[in-house]
Amino acid sequence: MATNPPNREDLKATWAFLEAGIERIMRDLNSGMDMSTYMNVYTAVHNFCTSQRPIAQPPNLQQSAGVHRGAHLLGEDLYNKLIEYLTKHLTEIKEGSQAHSDEALIEYYINEWERYTVAAKFINHLFRYLNRHWVKREMDEGKKNIYDVYTLHLVRWRLDLFNHVQKHVMAGVLQLIEKERNGQTIETTMVKSIVTSFVSLGLDENDSTKSTLDVYRQFFEMPFLAATSQYYQIESKQFVAENSVVEYMKKAEARLAEEQNRVHLYLHPDITGPLMKTCEKVLIQEHAGLLREEFQILLDNDRQGDLQRMYNLLSRIPDGLDPLRTKFEAHVRRAGLAAVDKIADDGGDNLEPKVYVDALLEVHTQYQGLVLTAFKGEAEFVRSLDNACREFVNRNKVCKSASTKSPELLAKYADSLLRKSAKSAEESDLENKLTAIMTVFKYVEDKDVFQKFYSKMLAKRLVNFTSASDDAETSMIGKLKEACGFEYTNKLQRMFQDMQISKDLNDAYKVWLEDKPQDDSSATAVDFSCQVLGTSFWPLNPPGTPFNIPEVIIKTYSKFVDFYNEKHTGRKLTWLWHLCKGDLKANFCKNAKVPYTFQVSTYQMAILLLFNDRLIISYDDIEKNVALSQEYLVPSLAIFLKAKVLTISPATAKPGPGTTFTLNTDFKSKKIRVNLNMAVRAEQKQEVEETHKTIEEDRKLLMQSAIVRIMKARKVMKHVVLVQETIAQIKSRFTPKIPDIKKCIDILLEKEYLERLDGERLGYLA
Amino acid sequence: NSTGSAKRKRAGSMSVTARSTKKAKESTETWWEEVAGCSDAEILDGEGFQKWIEDLGLDPSGMFMYLILYKCQAKTSMTITKEQFVRFMDSIGVKSNSQLLTVLSALLSDIRPATAPHPNPNFKPFYKWCFQHFKPEGQKGMPVDFAEIILQTLLDPTRYDPTWVSEEEPTKNEQFPHVDAFCEYITQSDPRPVHVINKDQFEQFYEFNLAVSWSAVEHSEDSAWPALIDSYVTWKREKYPA
């Protein structure tokens, strides 16, 4: 087709020439087009657009404008002719499409689309001159509905073909996808091509260089989502009716993954969000009630995998998890209470601290594990777990008698771990157990109670040298400090310091003693050491009974007092005789080759030493000599009787006024060292009671000082607000009750730290 | 309006005293001698009051003594001095028992308690003063048995009337229904919730009466009432469910 370009002035001839070229490109691109034909078409467009032919014009227009306008109008003619051609061409395609349906139609549509768009690119190139001048100018002038030639092809496609056939094409596409959803293999590239073609048709009306997803969204996405929704609605309903909830969750999970994958394979990435939302709504939201009903069953049977599946599903819908959290919290609390009930029934009053703490920990560990694996450690579930644990740790059957039972038992358990004993734990194991204690500690509301008991028992460990390991003690205090701050562990740390200071003091005393003239042998006859401990840091009470210091140790006693007063003037030493102990060598036993050593308390020592002078002593004489009150004297004697160090007369009597005691020279023991220094049970019980009492007192002071602190800062405050702030300040130690706070406010009003300004407001009195 | 008439009277007598202060004083002093029973008496104590009340023909359980102690701003418990007596009587221009009886009704009305919506603002200072005056010296609180009498007297509006007489069966305190119940709570409970009533509890009890009706629906533990009042409400709800 090597014909030359037609006369530039003749539209009819030019168009006929061009149409032949275009038709060739459209219909038979594969056969190719030689360069000269191509160039001729290109030239024809150029020539036509630049021809000077005057055409119908208002005659009074100036010449220069006329030239300009001429080119303008000529371009328009060509443009309209092109539209005419495209409409005709597309109508033919449309008619051709009617012969096809379903997959064949899709194939037809894709083929035509591909042919058409490739041709459009060439034609666009051929009409470049038109694009560059006439189209550009029209667009610059703000004319609507004028497009560059390529875009014009797309616009015409949409108007003359797409609008008429898209419904049928989409029907085919949806059918295809449904086939795939039903498990058949389909030609996915077909869908992909359709998607691409739909996307290409999206033109930005304001800027033809940009494309939008409007057409695609309207004609593909919407029907696709509707079909998806409908498909899964039917499927899920049917599936649920025939299968268990667990099976359904698996199915839903698989379907969701499948749809996600579908996007990757052949859909536009833009659809991910809407598609997932649609699927989630139909597959999860609409069955959420059913799933949640199953939750309790899964919890009861500890079905971790299924719980995880449920979590994953419900986490995908808005507010999907809230009901689960509530149920989970209640479930954990019940589990905790049940665990405590069980051991409370078994243990009764003498519940082993370890058994109790282990029971609490077991529940916590189990559900913490569940939260981590099944619920991905999600913060809200962690909070539910914490809430539940806080509930059952502080309010359970064991705590019924006293809400402070949990911290008491926890502290006792800590003591049993840290105390030297036959079954001391391995170092690493011990550390784990201490960490576990902190887990429970975190939930304990009455942290002040724990502190009280812990410091009491720590004091005992230190005073009696029964602490298993300094490292472990330090580690535990470190943990408590981390959890509650410096103030909480301050006294505990000072107790440790005092121990070191005491050690140094004993060394200094020995040196001091050596420099003294040895006036009397009895001063050094006793091997002596002592601990000097700061009254304000140690939870130790002064002795509850008068006591005459035995003659043998009185020298040593006064020497040390001299030494200490020399070193620190103005300090007062209080001797805690009830905590002192000593070893006595028993030379009186007839049958012993080696003398026994009796480990005794100072009180017991004072009693036994009386028998150095006499073998038979009456109760009243003992009482007179040692000056101990009955509640200390009687148990001490009882231990001697039980161990058969002494015998009583009358033989069946209990120690008391009117009885006499005889040293048993036939005393026998398997061990050389005989421990007679045993704590009396009644004493222990009394101690616990006392501790609880001091807690009450301390709490009152703590609340009062908090109130004063707050009021000092705020000067004037509403009563209600003050109560709330006080609770907030104290909560880390214990949970104060409102009436108790009010009582403290009453006390402060009476003491005139505060005044009532009017009914509701309180003022601070400096 | 009784308060108004009292004021008028006071204003009128003021002009009299302004003209002949010395003479008025003399006659007030004469009257003091009559009341106190002897010419050089410097104080009038409880016993003296009793006699005076008898002379006036009033009920000994009435408000008269409270009124006079308050108006004279007595410093010592249940005792007024001659100086306090003269100062007060001069200020209202009263020189004799009979004159006193004519203004007594107005004086009492002036400090009579009333409940919401129109509480009497003059009552509260009087009520607060009474606590300070009647509590044992050097102590912060008032023994409950004593507080019972004070509360039942002060918070009984009917007693603010010279013609009031005590009865065997006291009538129900309609305006301050909490008074008798509260007194029962603090004196009859076993063990007693408190041994003494402190200033705050005493003063707040009056406010409580203004704010909280017999059903106690207005009461909440979270509000600012002293703990004793909270525990009273708990007790009352059990004992006298409204």
mmCIF file of N, CA and C in Angstrom, chain B residues 3-107:
data_model
loop_
_atom_site.group_PDB
_atom_site.id
_atom_site.type_symbol
_atom_site.label_atom_id
_atom_site.label_comp_id
_atom_site.label_asym_id
_atom_site.label_seq_id
_atom_site.Cartn_x
_atom_site.Cartn_y
_atom_site.Cartn_z
ATOM 1 N N THR B 3 -39.208 38.016 115.983
ATOM 2 C CA THR B 3 -37.841 38.534 115.948
ATOM 3 C C THR B 3 -37.876 40.055 115.826
ATOM 4 N N GLY B 4 -38.788 40.515 114.983
ATOM 5 C CA GLY B 4 -38.909 41.961 114.759
ATOM 6 C C GLY B 4 -39.298 42.696 116.027
ATOM 7 N N SER B 5 -40.233 42.126 116.749
ATOM 8 C CA SER B 5 -40.699 42.803 117.961
ATOM 9 C C SER B 5 -39.577 42.867 118.996
ATOM 10 N N ALA B 6 -38.771 41.791 119.053
ATOM 11 C CA ALA B 6 -37.645 41.782 119.990
ATOM 12 C C ALA B 6 -36.683 42.908 119.658
ATOM 13 N N LYS B 7 -36.469 43.117 118.387
ATOM 14 C CA LYS B 7 -35.529 44.145 117.959
ATOM 15 C C LYS B 7 -36.065 45.530 118.335
ATOM 16 N N ARG B 8 -37.361 45.661 118.093
ATOM 17 C CA ARG B 8 -37.951 46.973 118.419
ATOM 18 C C ARG B 8 -37.769 47.279 119.891
ATOM 19 N N LYS B 9 -38.048 46.284 120.648
ATOM 20 C CA LYS B 9 -37.975 46.449 122.093
ATOM 21 C C LYS B 9 -36.553 46.850 122.499
ATOM 22 N N ARG B 10 -35.597 46.132 121.919
ATOM 23 C CA ARG B 10 -34.208 46.376 122.234
ATOM 24 C C ARG B 10 -33.834 47.814 121.852
ATOM 25 N N ALA B 11 -34.300 48.194 120.698
ATOM 26 C CA ALA B 11 -33.961 49.535 120.221
ATOM 27 C C ALA B 11 -34.534 50.602 121.158
ATOM 28 N N GLY B 12 -35.777 50.343 121.606
ATOM 29 C CA GLY B 12 -36.415 51.312 122.494
ATOM 30 C C GLY B 12 -35.674 51.448 123.820
ATOM 31 N N SER B 13 -35.325 50.357 124.376
ATOM 32 C CA SER B 13 -34.662 50.397 125.667
ATOM 33 C C SER B 13 -33.271 51.002 125.571
ATOM 34 N N MET B 14 -32.636 50.845 124.407
ATOM 35 C CA MET B 14 -31.305 51.435 124.195
ATOM 36 C C MET B 14 -31.355 52.937 124.473
ATOM 37 N N SER B 15 -32.461 53.594 123.991
ATOM 38 C CA SER B 15 -32.533 55.047 124.173
ATOM 39 C C SER B 15 -32.685 55.397 125.654
ATOM 40 N N VAL B 16 -33.354 54.545 126.360
ATOM 41 C CA VAL B 16 -33.507 54.764 127.800
ATOM 42 C C VAL B 16 -32.144 54.706 128.486
ATOM 43 N N THR B 17 -31.406 53.642 128.197
ATOM 44 C CA THR B 17 -30.111 53.489 128.841
ATOM 45 C C THR B 17 -29.168 54.615 128.456
ATOM 46 N N ALA B 18 -29.317 55.113 127.266
ATOM 47 C CA ALA B 18 -28.430 56.193 126.830
ATOM 48 C C ALA B 18 -28.650 57.442 127.681
ATOM 49 N N ARG B 19 -29.888 57.621 128.068
ATOM 50 C CA ARG B 19 -30.183 58.847 128.834
ATOM 51 C C ARG B 19 -29.680 58.751 130.277
ATOM 52 N N SER B 20 -29.961 57.654 130.926
ATOM 53 C CA SER B 20 -29.548 57.571 132.331
ATOM 54 C C SER B 20 -28.888 56.214 132.595
ATOM 55 N N THR B 21 -27.639 56.068 132.123
ATOM 56 C CA THR B 21 -26.928 54.803 132.213
ATOM 57 C C THR B 21 -26.761 54.377 133.668
ATOM 58 N N LYS B 22 -26.388 55.307 134.466
ATOM 59 C CA LYS B 22 -26.077 54.975 135.847
ATOM 60 C C LYS B 22 -27.287 54.386 136.572
ATOM 61 N N LYS B 23 -28.420 55.038 136.342
ATOM 62 C CA LYS B 23 -29.628 54.605 137.000
ATOM 63 C C LYS B 23 -30.020 53.190 136.541
ATOM 64 N N ALA B 24 -29.913 52.995 135.212
ATOM 65 C CA ALA B 24 -30.245 51.696 134.639
ATOM 66 C C ALA B 24 -29.342 50.621 135.218
ATOM 67 N N LYS B 25 -28.086 50.955 135.311
ATOM 68 C CA LYS B 25 -27.119 50.010 135.834
ATOM 69 C C LYS B 25 -27.463 49.649 137.271
ATOM 70 N N GLU B 26 -27.759 50.683 137.983
ATOM 71 C CA GLU B 26 -28.116 50.439 139.378
ATOM 72 C C GLU B 26 -29.254 49.452 139.489
ATOM 73 N N SER B 27 -30.286 49.675 138.636
ATOM 74 C CA SER B 27 -31.445 48.811 138.774
ATOM 75 C C SER B 27 -31.132 47.409 138.265
ATOM 76 N N THR B 28 -30.276 47.303 137.250
ATOM 77 C CA THR B 28 -29.883 45.968 136.773
ATOM 78 C C THR B 28 -29.114 45.246 137.877
ATOM 79 N N GLU B 29 -28.276 46.056 138.550
ATOM 80 C CA GLU B 29 -27.496 45.446 139.629
ATOM 81 C C GLU B 29 -28.395 45.002 140.784
ATOM 82 N N THR B 30 -29.412 45.780 141.022
ATOM 83 C CA THR B 30 -30.368 45.403 142.068
ATOM 84 C C THR B 30 -31.025 44.080 141.718
ATOM 85 N N TRP B 31 -31.380 44.039 140.443
ATOM 86 C CA TRP B 31 -32.037 42.811 139.963
ATOM 87 C C TRP B 31 -31.081 41.618 140.115
ATOM 88 N N TRP B 32 -29.799 41.823 139.787
ATOM 89 C CA TRP B 32 -28.789 40.764 139.938
ATOM 90 C C TRP B 32 -28.772 40.230 141.358
ATOM 91 N N GLU B 33 -28.796 41.188 142.316
ATOM 92 C CA GLU B 33 -28.772 40.767 143.719
ATOM 93 C C GLU B 33 -29.971 39.883 144.029
ATOM 94 N N GLU B 34 -31.108 40.292 143.454
ATOM 95 C CA GLU B 34 -32.341 39.534 143.650
ATOM 96 C C GLU B 34 -32.208 38.115 143.072
ATOM 97 N N VAL B 35 -31.634 38.068 141.840
ATOM 98 C CA VAL B 35 -31.495 36.775 141.157
ATOM 99 C C VAL B 35 -30.462 35.910 141.860
ATOM 100 N N ALA B 36 -29.312 36.524 142.180
ATOM 101 C CA ALA B 36 -28.208 35.759 142.750
ATOM 102 C C ALA B 36 -28.429 35.448 144.222
ATOM 103 N N GLY B 37 -29.330 36.180 144.857
ATOM 104 C CA GLY B 37 -29.692 35.828 146.220
ATOM 105 C C GLY B 37 -28.965 36.597 147.293
ATOM 106 N N CYS B 38 -27.841 37.251 146.974
ATOM 107 C CA CYS B 38 -27.213 38.072 147.993
ATOM 108 C C CYS B 38 -26.470 39.225 147.335
ATOM 109 N N SER B 39 -26.199 40.237 148.062
ATOM 110 C CA SER B 39 -25.729 41.490 147.486
ATOM 111 C C SER B 39 -24.319 41.397 146.907
ATOM 112 N N ASP B 40 -23.436 40.590 147.533
ATOM 113 C CA ASP B 40 -22.066 40.592 147.001
ATOM 114 C C ASP B 40 -21.758 39.336 146.174
ATOM 115 N N ALA B 41 -22.804 38.636 145.691
ATOM 116 C CA ALA B 41 -22.554 37.456 144.855
ATOM 117 C C ALA B 41 -21.953 37.885 143.512
ATOM 118 N N GLU B 42 -20.841 37.224 143.140
ATOM 119 C CA GLU B 42 -20.195 37.562 141.870
ATOM 120 C C GLU B 42 -20.618 36.616 140.760
ATOM 121 N N ILE B 43 -21.071 35.432 141.133
ATOM 122 C CA ILE B 43 -21.451 34.455 140.095
ATOM 123 C C ILE B 43 -22.814 33.843 140.394
ATOM 124 N N LEU B 44 -23.388 33.311 139.282
ATOM 125 C CA LEU B 44 -24.616 32.532 139.410
ATOM 126 C C LEU B 44 -24.313 31.156 138.850
ATOM 127 N N ASP B 45 -24.374 30.125 139.685
ATOM 128 C CA ASP B 45 -24.019 28.791 139.182
ATOM 129 C C ASP B 45 -25.278 27.964 138.935
ATOM 130 N N GLY B 46 -25.089 26.693 138.706
ATOM 131 C CA GLY B 46 -26.191 25.806 138.360
ATOM 132 C C GLY B 46 -27.312 25.860 139.382
ATOM 133 N N GLU B 47 -26.924 25.844 140.614
ATOM 134 C CA GLU B 47 -27.911 25.861 141.681
ATOM 135 C C GLU B 47 -28.727 27.158 141.634
ATOM 136 N N GLY B 48 -27.975 28.269 141.464
ATOM 137 C CA GLY B 48 -28.621 29.575 141.363
ATOM 138 C C GLY B 48 -29.589 29.634 140.193
ATOM 139 N N PHE B 49 -29.151 29.036 139.088
ATOM 140 C CA PHE B 49 -30.011 28.996 137.901
ATOM 141 C C PHE B 49 -31.325 28.300 138.214
ATOM 142 N N GLN B 50 -31.172 27.176 138.929
ATOM 143 C CA GLN B 50 -32.364 26.388 139.235
ATOM 144 C C GLN B 50 -33.405 27.215 139.991
ATOM 145 N N LYS B 51 -32.867 27.954 140.933
ATOM 146 C CA LYS B 51 -33.760 28.778 141.752
ATOM 147 C C LYS B 51 -34.418 29.864 140.895
ATOM 148 N N TRP B 52 -33.582 30.490 140.087
ATOM 149 C CA TRP B 52 -34.056 31.574 139.211
ATOM 150 C C TRP B 52 -35.166 31.053 138.297
ATOM 151 N N ILE B 53 -34.916 29.859 137.695
ATOM 152 C CA ILE B 53 -35.904 29.271 136.778
ATOM 153 C C ILE B 53 -37.212 29.006 137.519
ATOM 154 N N GLU B 54 -37.056 28.541 138.750
ATOM 155 C CA GLU B 54 -38.231 28.304 139.588
ATOM 156 C C GLU B 54 -39.008 29.609 139.799
ATOM 157 N N ASP B 55 -38.249 30.668 140.167
ATOM 158 C CA ASP B 55 -38.873 31.979 140.405
ATOM 159 C C ASP B 55 -39.631 32.464 139.178
ATOM 160 N N LEU B 56 -39.039 32.169 138.024
ATOM 161 C CA LEU B 56 -39.656 32.630 136.775
ATOM 162 C C LEU B 56 -40.854 31.762 136.399
ATOM 163 N N GLY B 57 -40.936 30.594 137.033
ATOM 164 C CA GLY B 57 -42.043 29.687 136.754
ATOM 165 C C GLY B 57 -41.867 28.930 135.444
ATOM 166 N N LEU B 58 -40.602 28.651 135.101
ATOM 167 C CA LEU B 58 -40.348 27.937 133.849
ATOM 168 C C LEU B 58 -40.032 26.474 134.124
ATOM 169 N N ASP B 59 -40.044 25.662 133.060
ATOM 170 C CA ASP B 59 -39.692 24.248 133.197
ATOM 171 C C ASP B 59 -38.171 24.130 133.254
ATOM 172 N N PRO B 60 -37.646 23.413 134.237
ATOM 173 C CA PRO B 60 -36.180 23.323 134.363
ATOM 174 C C PRO B 60 -35.505 22.627 133.170
ATOM 175 N N SER B 61 -36.255 21.808 132.412
ATOM 176 C CA SER B 61 -35.626 21.153 131.257
ATOM 177 C C SER B 61 -35.699 22.015 130.000
ATOM 178 N N GLY B 62 -36.231 23.217 130.129
ATOM 179 C CA GLY B 62 -36.393 24.076 128.960
ATOM 180 C C GLY B 62 -35.084 24.721 128.525
ATOM 181 N N MET B 63 -35.232 25.680 127.641
ATOM 182 C CA MET B 63 -34.064 26.276 127.020
ATOM 183 C C MET B 63 -33.491 27.451 127.799
ATOM 184 N N PHE B 64 -34.183 27.851 128.869
ATOM 185 C CA PHE B 64 -33.833 29.118 129.512
ATOM 186 C C PHE B 64 -32.354 29.231 129.881
ATOM 187 N N MET B 65 -31.831 28.232 130.575
ATOM 188 C CA MET B 65 -30.450 28.304 131.018
ATOM 189 C C MET B 65 -29.478 28.372 129.829
ATOM 190 N N TYR B 66 -29.753 27.549 128.814
ATOM 191 C CA TYR B 66 -28.909 27.549 127.627
ATOM 192 C C TYR B 66 -28.868 28.943 127.010
ATOM 193 N N LEU B 67 -30.064 29.534 126.933
ATOM 194 C CA LEU B 67 -30.194 30.858 126.318
ATOM 195 C C LEU B 67 -29.357 31.880 127.079
ATOM 196 N N ILE B 68 -29.544 31.905 128.408
ATOM 197 C CA ILE B 68 -28.856 32.914 129.214
ATOM 198 C C ILE B 68 -27.338 32.711 129.163
ATOM 199 N N LEU B 69 -26.911 31.448 129.278
ATOM 200 C CA LEU B 69 -25.464 31.166 129.219
ATOM 201 C C LEU B 69 -24.875 31.676 127.902
ATOM 202 N N TYR B 70 -25.607 31.378 126.827
ATOM 203 C CA TYR B 70 -25.124 31.771 125.500
ATOM 204 C C TYR B 70 -25.109 33.291 125.346
ATOM 205 N N LYS B 71 -26.217 33.894 125.730
ATOM 206 C CA LYS B 71 -26.330 35.341 125.531
ATOM 207 C C LYS B 71 -25.315 36.083 126.402
ATOM 208 N N CYS B 72 -25.049 35.545 127.591
ATOM 209 C CA CYS B 72 -24.060 36.174 128.459
ATOM 210 C C CYS B 72 -22.640 35.778 128.077
ATOM 211 N N GLN B 73 -22.543 34.860 127.098
ATOM 212 C CA GLN B 73 -21.237 34.328 126.679
ATOM 213 C C GLN B 73 -20.450 33.839 127.897
ATOM 214 N N ALA B 74 -21.098 32.951 128.648
ATOM 215 C CA ALA B 74 -20.490 32.425 129.866
ATOM 216 C C ALA B 74 -19.179 31.717 129.544
ATOM 217 N N LYS B 75 -18.206 31.912 130.383
ATOM 218 C CA LYS B 75 -16.884 31.298 130.152
ATOM 219 C C LYS B 75 -16.756 29.994 130.922
ATOM 220 N N THR B 76 -17.373 29.950 132.110
ATOM 221 C CA THR B 76 -17.278 28.751 132.940
ATOM 222 C C THR B 76 -18.572 27.957 132.777
ATOM 223 N N SER B 77 -18.413 26.647 132.826
ATOM 224 C CA SER B 77 -19.539 25.772 132.581
ATOM 225 C C SER B 77 -20.711 26.073 133.523
ATOM 226 N N MET B 78 -21.853 26.334 132.932
ATOM 227 C CA MET B 78 -23.112 26.557 133.648
ATOM 228 C C MET B 78 -23.022 27.655 134.710
ATOM 229 N N THR B 79 -22.198 28.638 134.460
ATOM 230 C CA THR B 79 -22.011 29.699 135.435
ATOM 231 C C THR B 79 -21.885 31.039 134.713
ATOM 232 N N ILE B 80 -22.617 32.040 135.212
ATOM 233 C CA ILE B 80 -22.406 33.377 134.658
ATOM 234 C C ILE B 80 -21.930 34.302 135.772
ATOM 235 N N THR B 81 -21.200 35.304 135.358
ATOM 236 C CA THR B 81 -20.733 36.274 136.340
ATOM 237 C C THR B 81 -21.680 37.465 136.348
ATOM 238 N N LYS B 82 -21.550 38.234 137.379
ATOM 239 C CA LYS B 82 -22.379 39.435 137.507
ATOM 240 C C LYS B 82 -22.158 40.349 136.308
ATOM 241 N N GLU B 83 -20.886 40.481 135.967
ATOM 242 C CA GLU B 83 -20.524 41.369 134.864
ATOM 243 C C GLU B 83 -21.197 40.941 133.555
ATOM 244 N N GLN B 84 -21.141 39.634 133.287
ATOM 245 C CA GLN B 84 -21.762 39.105 132.062
ATOM 246 C C GLN B 84 -23.269 39.354 132.096
ATOM 247 N N PHE B 85 -23.852 39.129 133.255
ATOM 248 C CA PHE B 85 -25.297 39.296 133.438
ATOM 249 C C PHE B 85 -25.702 40.745 133.139
ATOM 250 N N VAL B 86 -24.978 41.643 133.796
ATOM 251 C CA VAL B 86 -25.331 43.057 133.661
ATOM 252 C C VAL B 86 -25.141 43.520 132.210
ATOM 253 N N ARG B 87 -24.022 43.094 131.622
ATOM 254 C CA ARG B 87 -23.738 43.537 130.246
ATOM 255 C C ARG B 87 -24.857 43.116 129.302
ATOM 256 N N PHE B 88 -25.271 41.869 129.449
ATOM 257 C CA PHE B 88 -26.305 41.372 128.530
ATOM 258 C C PHE B 88 -27.663 42.028 128.800
ATOM 259 N N MET B 89 -28.046 42.066 130.056
ATOM 260 C CA MET B 89 -29.373 42.603 130.374
ATOM 261 C C MET B 89 -29.455 44.079 129.989
ATOM 262 N N ASP B 90 -28.346 44.796 130.202
ATOM 263 C CA ASP B 90 -28.326 46.190 129.774
ATOM 264 C C ASP B 90 -28.497 46.300 128.274
ATOM 265 N N SER B 91 -27.838 45.375 127.570
ATOM 266 C CA SER B 91 -27.860 45.469 126.093
ATOM 267 C C SER B 91 -29.269 45.285 125.558
ATOM 268 N N ILE B 92 -30.114 44.549 126.287
ATOM 269 C CA ILE B 92 -31.493 44.391 125.801
ATOM 270 C C ILE B 92 -32.464 45.227 126.642
ATOM 271 N N GLY B 93 -31.918 45.971 127.591
ATOM 272 C CA GLY B 93 -32.762 46.892 128.364
ATOM 273 C C GLY B 93 -33.751 46.198 129.272
ATOM 274 N N VAL B 94 -33.350 45.099 129.842
ATOM 275 C CA VAL B 94 -34.255 44.374 130.727
ATOM 276 C C VAL B 94 -33.729 44.494 132.152
ATOM 277 N N LYS B 95 -34.631 44.803 133.094
ATOM 278 C CA LYS B 95 -34.163 45.076 134.451
ATOM 279 C C LYS B 95 -34.829 44.221 135.502
ATOM 280 N N SER B 96 -35.750 43.356 135.068
ATOM 281 C CA SER B 96 -36.429 42.565 136.091
ATOM 282 C C SER B 96 -36.918 41.263 135.487
ATOM 283 N N ASN B 97 -37.266 40.362 136.398
ATOM 284 C CA ASN B 97 -37.805 39.085 135.947
ATOM 285 C C ASN B 97 -39.021 39.272 135.054
ATOM 286 N N SER B 98 -39.892 40.160 135.448
ATOM 287 C CA SER B 98 -41.116 40.308 134.660
ATOM 288 C C SER B 98 -40.807 40.860 133.273
ATOM 289 N N GLN B 99 -39.854 41.827 133.236
ATOM 290 C CA GLN B 99 -39.473 42.345 131.910
ATOM 291 C C GLN B 99 -38.858 41.233 131.068
ATOM 292 N N LEU B 100 -38.033 40.432 131.739
ATOM 293 C CA LEU B 100 -37.372 39.329 131.019
ATOM 294 C C LEU B 100 -38.417 38.395 130.432
ATOM 295 N N LEU B 101 -39.452 38.079 131.203
ATOM 296 C CA LEU B 101 -40.466 37.155 130.720
ATOM 297 C C LEU B 101 -41.183 37.688 129.489
ATOM 298 N N THR B 102 -41.321 39.005 129.406
ATOM 299 C CA THR B 102 -42.024 39.543 128.240
ATOM 300 C C THR B 102 -41.193 39.407 126.969
ATOM 301 N N VAL B 103 -39.865 39.445 127.087
ATOM 302 C CA VAL B 103 -39.051 39.327 125.862
ATOM 303 C C VAL B 103 -38.563 37.904 125.633
ATOM 304 N N LEU B 104 -38.794 37.046 126.620
ATOM 305 C CA LEU B 104 -38.211 35.699 126.540
ATOM 306 C C LEU B 104 -38.624 34.945 125.271
ATOM 307 N N SER B 105 -39.902 35.044 124.951
ATOM 308 C CA SER B 105 -40.401 34.322 123.782
ATOM 309 C C SER B 105 -39.639 34.745 122.523
ATOM 310 N N ALA B 106 -39.432 36.070 122.381
ATOM 311 C CA ALA B 106 -38.730 36.572 121.196
ATOM 312 C C ALA B 106 -37.276 36.110 121.196
ATOM 313 N N LEU B 107 -36.640 36.150 122.365
ATOM 314 C CA LEU B 107 -35.242 35.732 122.451
ATOM 315 C C LEU B 107 -35.067 34.273 122.057
#
